Amino acid sequence: MAELKTVTYDGIMRDLKARKYAPIYYLMGDEPYYIDKIADYIAENVLADEEKDFNQTVFFGSDVTAAQIVDAAKRYPMMSERQVVIVKEAQNIRNLDALDAYLRNPLTSTVLVMCHKNGVLDKRKKIVSSIDKVGIIFESRKLRERDLPPFIETYLRGRGASIDPKSQQIIADSIGTDLLRLVSELEKLLIAMPENDRRVTPALVEQQIGVSKDFNSFELRDAIVNRNIFKANQIMKYFDENPKAGSIYGFLPMLFNYFQNLLIAYYCPQKNSPEQVAKWLDLRNPWAAKDYMTGMRNYTGMKVMQIISRIRETDAKSKGLDNPNTPAGELMKELIFFILH
């Protein structure tokens, strides 16, 4: 099949704010945050409040057929330039292919929004190319862990607040890639900030989100990067005494990503240059390369390969493979000891 048009969340929102509307938006994917943001913006802004009673319809996929959606989309607006039809949980619609006939000649006065969460359409289907010809098909993908700090920074900057890199990483590590939960926690921070100081600091994160500014995965990673045995043991003791503060399942991906990138950094042709290492690792800026510069001073390439192997072994044991009774906390202590010695 032909390549679909490339569309982005920012591009869609830019057109919507300019009041450039497509006759259909098929929003699909595993990240509900962007699907909800687009659908909510359309629901709130395309029509004036007084137009919505007669011209805005919301369906749920499990309660409606494709034929009923087509009937609604073919209606003409009443005392309004447009009508909006929003279908939530579109993944539950039976016989979605029945929409295809409507897509050959959609009404320009209808804005049809299909919200398909936790999955995507089979892109080989005819309906996908039909939507792409006349409207917008958008796949909302989960953010990678490395993309969370810039997302946090951008979100807060858009709300008139700033945040330091350490606080970004603490929040990213503690919340993870669930953007709905992440945004909820960021809103808590925004509410708690005084009007005369719109900065997110580790102290504010500790106070509002409950993540210790001194004992967290960011600080553990820092201790390992700098081979600070005392600090690493302090943090591990804290986690041992406060199981809710962190678990092996959160630390292992963080450690694996760091040492995997560190091994790649050894192959950089100019590994003494932070700028070149950042470019080699596809990092956001040279500042982000400093931990890898430090890591190459503190760990040999052979040791890094051994650490990666040990992390994989620990991951398997944490899931019960060849491990009859060692608790996760003990596995983590053994791993940290191996890394640092």
Coordinates of C-alpha atoms in Angstrom, one line a residue:
M1 CA 0.0 0.0 0.0
A2 CA 1.0 3.6 -0.5
E3 CA 2.7 5.5 2.4
L4 CA 0.2 7.4 4.6
K5 CA 0.6 11.2 5.1
T6 CA 2.9 12.1 7.9
V7 CA 0.9 13.9 10.6
T8 CA 2.0 15.0 14.1
Y9 CA 0.1 16.0 17.2
D10 CA 1.6 19.5 17.0
G11 CA 0.6 19.8 13.3
I12 CA -3.0 18.7 14.0
M13 CA -3.3 21.2 16.9
R14 CA -1.8 24.0 14.8
D15 CA -4.5 23.5 12.1
L16 CA -7.3 23.1 14.6
K17 CA -6.3 26.4 16.2
A18 CA -6.3 28.0 12.8
R19 CA -9.8 26.6 12.3
K20 CA -8.7 24.4 9.4
Y21 CA -10.8 21.3 9.9
A22 CA -10.7 17.9 8.1
P23 CA -13.9 16.0 7.5
I24 CA -12.6 13.0 9.5
Y25 CA -10.0 12.4 12.2
Y26 CA -9.1 8.8 13.0
L27 CA -7.1 9.0 16.2
M28 CA -5.6 5.6 17.2
G29 CA -2.8 4.2 19.3
D30 CA -1.5 3.0 22.6
E31 CA -1.1 6.5 24.2
P32 CA -4.6 7.9 25.1
Y33 CA -3.2 11.3 26.2
Y34 CA -2.9 12.7 22.7
I35 CA -6.1 11.1 21.4
D36 CA -8.0 12.8 24.3
K37 CA -6.3 16.1 23.8
I38 CA -7.3 16.3 20.1
A39 CA -10.8 15.0 20.6
D40 CA -11.4 17.4 23.6
Y41 CA -10.1 20.4 21.7
I42 CA -12.5 19.7 18.8
A43 CA -15.4 19.1 21.2
E44 CA -14.7 22.4 23.1
N45 CA -13.7 24.7 20.2
V46 CA -15.2 23.9 16.8
L47 CA -18.8 24.9 17.8
A48 CA -20.0 27.8 19.9
D49 CA -21.7 26.8 23.1
E50 CA -25.2 27.7 21.7
E51 CA -24.6 25.5 18.6
K52 CA -23.6 22.3 20.5
D53 CA -27.1 21.1 21.6
F54 CA -28.2 20.4 18.0
N55 CA -24.9 19.9 16.2
Q56 CA -22.6 17.9 18.5
T57 CA -23.1 14.2 18.9
V58 CA -21.1 11.7 21.0
F59 CA -21.3 8.0 20.4
F60 CA -19.6 5.0 22.1
G61 CA -18.3 2.3 19.8
S62 CA -19.9 -0.6 21.7
D63 CA -23.3 1.1 21.5
V64 CA -23.4 2.1 17.8
T65 CA -23.0 0.6 14.4
A66 CA -21.0 2.0 11.5
A67 CA -24.3 2.6 9.6
Q68 CA -25.6 4.7 12.5
I69 CA -22.3 6.8 12.4
V70 CA -22.7 7.3 8.7
D71 CA -26.4 8.5 9.2
A72 CA -25.2 11.0 11.8
A73 CA -22.3 12.2 9.7
K74 CA -24.7 12.8 6.7
R75 CA -26.9 15.1 8.6
Y76 CA -26.6 18.8 7.8
P77 CA -26.0 21.2 10.7
M78 CA -28.8 23.2 12.2
M79 CA -28.2 27.0 12.3
S80 CA -24.5 26.4 12.2
E81 CA -21.7 26.1 9.7
R82 CA -20.7 22.7 11.0
Q83 CA -21.6 19.7 13.1
V84 CA -19.3 17.5 15.1
V85 CA -19.7 13.8 15.6
I86 CA -17.3 12.1 18.1
V87 CA -17.1 8.4 18.4
K88 CA -15.3 7.2 21.6
E89 CA -14.0 3.6 21.9
A90 CA -14.1 3.3 18.1
Q91 CA -12.1 0.0 18.4
N92 CA -15.4 -1.6 19.5
I93 CA -17.3 -0.8 16.4
R94 CA -18.4 -3.8 14.4
N95 CA -18.1 -3.7 10.6
L96 CA -16.1 -0.5 10.5
D97 CA -15.5 -1.0 6.8
A98 CA -19.1 0.2 6.2
L99 CA -17.7 3.7 6.7
D100 CA -15.8 3.4 3.4
A101 CA -18.8 4.5 1.2
Y102 CA -19.2 7.7 3.2
L103 CA -15.5 8.4 3.0
R104 CA -15.7 8.6 -0.8
N105 CA -17.8 11.7 -0.5
P106 CA -17.8 13.1 3.1
L107 CA -19.7 16.2 4.0
T108 CA -17.4 19.1 4.5
S109 CA -19.8 20.5 7.1
T110 CA -19.3 17.4 9.3
V111 CA -16.2 16.9 11.5
L112 CA -16.2 13.2 12.3
V113 CA -13.8 12.2 15.1
M114 CA -13.0 8.5 15.7
C115 CA -11.1 7.7 19.0
H116 CA -9.5 4.2 18.8
K117 CA -7.5 3.5 21.9
N118 CA -5.1 0.6 22.8
G119 CA -4.4 -0.5 19.3
V120 CA -4.4 0.6 15.7
L121 CA -6.2 -0.2 12.5
D122 CA -4.6 -2.7 10.1
K123 CA -3.0 -0.4 7.7
R124 CA -3.5 -2.8 4.8
K125 CA -7.3 -2.2 5.1
K126 CA -8.9 -0.2 2.4
I127 CA -10.6 2.1 4.9
V128 CA -7.2 3.3 6.1
S129 CA -6.2 4.7 2.7
S130 CA -9.7 6.1 2.3
I131 CA -9.4 8.1 5.5
D132 CA -5.9 9.2 4.5
K133 CA -7.2 10.6 1.2
V134 CA -9.9 12.8 2.7
G135 CA -8.9 13.4 6.3
I136 CA -6.4 12.7 9.1
I137 CA -5.2 9.4 10.4
F138 CA -3.0 9.8 13.5
E139 CA -1.2 7.2 15.5
S140 CA -0.6 8.2 19.1
R141 CA 2.5 6.3 20.3
K142 CA 3.8 5.8 23.8
L143 CA 6.7 8.0 24.6
R144 CA 10.0 6.4 25.2
E145 CA 11.6 6.9 28.6
R146 CA 14.3 9.2 27.1
D147 CA 11.5 11.5 25.8
L148 CA 9.9 12.1 29.2
P149 CA 12.2 14.8 30.5
P150 CA 11.7 17.0 27.4
F151 CA 8.0 16.4 27.6
I152 CA 7.9 17.5 31.2
E153 CA 10.0 20.6 30.4
T154 CA 7.8 21.6 27.5
Y155 CA 4.6 21.0 29.4
L156 CA 5.7 23.2 32.3
R157 CA 7.1 25.9 30.1
G158 CA 3.8 26.1 28.3
R159 CA 2.2 26.8 31.7
G160 CA 4.7 29.5 32.6
A161 CA 7.0 27.4 34.8
S162 CA 10.6 26.1 34.6
I163 CA 12.2 22.9 35.9
D164 CA 15.8 21.8 36.4
P165 CA 17.2 18.6 34.8
K166 CA 17.4 16.7 38.0
S167 CA 13.8 17.4 38.9
Q168 CA 12.8 16.3 35.3
Q169 CA 14.6 13.0 35.7
I170 CA 13.2 12.3 39.2
I171 CA 9.6 12.8 38.0
A172 CA 10.2 10.8 34.8
D173 CA 11.7 7.9 36.8
S174 CA 9.0 7.9 39.5
I175 CA 5.9 8.3 37.2
G176 CA 7.0 6.5 34.0
T177 CA 5.4 6.7 30.6
D178 CA 1.7 7.0 31.7
L179 CA 1.2 10.5 30.4
L180 CA -2.3 11.0 31.9
R181 CA -0.8 10.3 35.4
L182 CA 2.3 12.3 34.6
V183 CA 0.2 15.4 33.6
S184 CA -1.9 15.0 36.7
E185 CA 1.2 15.1 38.9
L186 CA 2.6 18.1 37.0
E187 CA -0.7 19.9 37.6
K188 CA -0.3 19.3 41.3
L189 CA 3.1 20.9 41.1
L190 CA 1.8 23.9 39.2
I191 CA -1.0 24.5 41.8
A192 CA 1.5 24.3 44.7
M193 CA 3.9 26.8 43.2
P194 CA 3.9 30.4 44.6
E195 CA 3.0 33.0 42.0
N196 CA 6.4 34.8 42.5
D197 CA 8.5 31.6 42.1
R198 CA 7.4 29.4 39.1
R199 CA 10.3 26.9 39.4
V200 CA 10.0 23.2 40.0
T201 CA 12.8 22.0 42.3
P202 CA 13.6 18.6 43.8
A203 CA 12.3 19.9 47.2
L204 CA 8.9 20.7 45.6
V205 CA 8.8 17.3 43.9
E206 CA 9.5 15.6 47.2
Q207 CA 6.8 17.6 48.9
Q208 CA 4.0 17.2 46.3
I209 CA 4.7 13.9 44.6
G210 CA 6.4 12.1 47.5
V211 CA 9.7 11.2 45.8
S212 CA 12.7 11.9 48.0
K213 CA 15.0 14.5 46.6
D214 CA 18.0 12.6 48.0
F215 CA 17.0 9.0 47.7
N216 CA 15.6 8.2 44.2
S217 CA 16.6 6.5 41.0
F218 CA 18.2 9.6 39.6
E219 CA 20.5 9.8 42.6
L220 CA 21.2 6.1 42.5
R221 CA 22.2 6.4 38.8
D222 CA 24.4 9.3 39.7
A223 CA 26.1 7.3 42.4
I224 CA 26.7 4.4 40.0
V225 CA 28.0 6.7 37.3
N226 CA 30.5 8.3 39.7
R227 CA 31.2 5.0 41.3
N228 CA 30.3 6.4 44.7
I229 CA 30.0 3.3 46.8
F230 CA 28.9 5.0 50.0
K231 CA 26.1 7.0 48.4
A232 CA 24.8 4.0 46.4
N233 CA 24.7 1.9 49.6
Q234 CA 22.9 4.7 51.4
I235 CA 20.2 4.8 48.7
M236 CA 19.8 1.1 48.6
K237 CA 19.4 1.0 52.4
Y238 CA 16.7 3.7 52.0
F239 CA 14.9 1.6 49.4
D240 CA 15.2 -1.5 51.5
E241 CA 13.5 0.3 54.4
N242 CA 10.9 2.1 52.2
P243 CA 9.7 -0.5 49.6
K244 CA 7.2 1.9 48.1
A245 CA 9.9 4.4 47.2
G246 CA 11.3 2.1 44.4
S247 CA 11.5 -1.4 43.1
I248 CA 13.8 -3.5 41.0
Y249 CA 11.4 -3.3 38.1
G250 CA 11.9 0.4 37.9
F251 CA 15.7 0.4 38.4
L252 CA 16.6 -2.4 35.9
P253 CA 15.5 -0.6 32.7
M254 CA 17.2 2.6 33.9
L255 CA 20.5 0.8 34.6
F256 CA 20.3 -1.2 31.4
N257 CA 19.7 1.9 29.3
Y258 CA 22.6 3.7 30.8
F259 CA 25.1 0.9 30.4
Q260 CA 23.9 0.0 27.0
N261 CA 24.5 3.6 25.9
L262 CA 27.8 3.6 27.7
L263 CA 28.9 0.6 25.7
I264 CA 27.9 2.4 22.5
A265 CA 29.8 5.5 23.6
Y266 CA 33.0 3.5 23.5
Y267 CA 32.6 3.1 19.8
C268 CA 32.3 6.9 19.2
P269 CA 35.2 8.0 16.9
Q270 CA 35.7 11.1 19.1
K271 CA 34.8 9.8 22.5
N272 CA 36.7 12.6 24.2
S273 CA 34.3 15.2 22.9
P274 CA 31.0 15.7 24.7
E275 CA 29.5 17.2 21.6
Q276 CA 30.4 14.1 19.5
V277 CA 29.3 11.6 22.1
A278 CA 26.0 13.4 22.4
K279 CA 25.5 13.2 18.7
W280 CA 26.7 9.6 18.5
L281 CA 24.1 8.6 21.2
D282 CA 21.4 10.9 19.8
L283 CA 21.2 12.8 23.0
R284 CA 19.4 16.2 23.3
N285 CA 22.6 18.2 24.1
P286 CA 26.2 17.9 25.1
W287 CA 25.3 18.4 28.8
A288 CA 23.4 15.0 28.6
A289 CA 26.7 13.3 27.5
K290 CA 28.6 14.2 30.8
D291 CA 27.4 11.0 32.6
Y292 CA 28.8 8.9 29.7
M293 CA 32.1 10.8 29.7
T294 CA 32.3 10.1 33.5
G295 CA 31.2 6.5 32.9
M296 CA 34.0 5.9 30.4
R297 CA 36.5 7.1 33.0
N298 CA 35.1 4.9 35.8
Y299 CA 34.3 1.6 33.9
T300 CA 36.3 -0.3 31.3
G301 CA 34.6 -1.5 28.2
M302 CA 35.0 -5.1 29.4
K303 CA 33.4 -4.3 32.7
V304 CA 30.4 -2.6 31.0
M305 CA 29.8 -5.8 28.9
Q306 CA 29.9 -7.9 32.1
I307 CA 27.5 -5.4 33.8
I308 CA 25.0 -5.7 30.9
S309 CA 25.1 -9.5 31.1
R310 CA 24.6 -9.3 34.9
I311 CA 21.6 -6.9 34.5
R312 CA 20.0 -9.4 32.1
E313 CA 20.6 -12.2 34.5
T314 CA 19.1 -10.2 37.4
D315 CA 16.1 -9.3 35.3
A316 CA 15.4 -13.0 34.5
K317 CA 15.8 -13.9 38.2
S318 CA 13.5 -11.1 39.3
K319 CA 10.8 -12.8 37.1
G320 CA 11.4 -16.2 38.8
L321 CA 13.8 -17.8 36.3
D322 CA 16.4 -20.0 38.0
N323 CA 15.6 -18.2 41.3
P324 CA 13.6 -20.2 43.8
N325 CA 13.6 -17.8 46.7
T326 CA 15.9 -14.7 46.5
P327 CA 13.8 -11.6 47.1
A328 CA 14.0 -8.7 44.6
G329 CA 15.7 -6.4 47.1
E330 CA 18.5 -8.9 47.6
L331 CA 18.9 -9.3 43.8
M332 CA 19.2 -5.6 43.5
K333 CA 21.9 -5.3 46.2
E334 CA 23.9 -8.1 44.6
L335 CA 23.7 -6.3 41.3
I336 CA 24.8 -3.0 42.7
F337 CA 27.7 -4.6 44.5
F338 CA 28.8 -6.3 41.3
I339 CA 28.6 -3.0 39.3
L340 CA 30.6 -1.0 41.9
H341 CA 33.3 -3.6 42.6

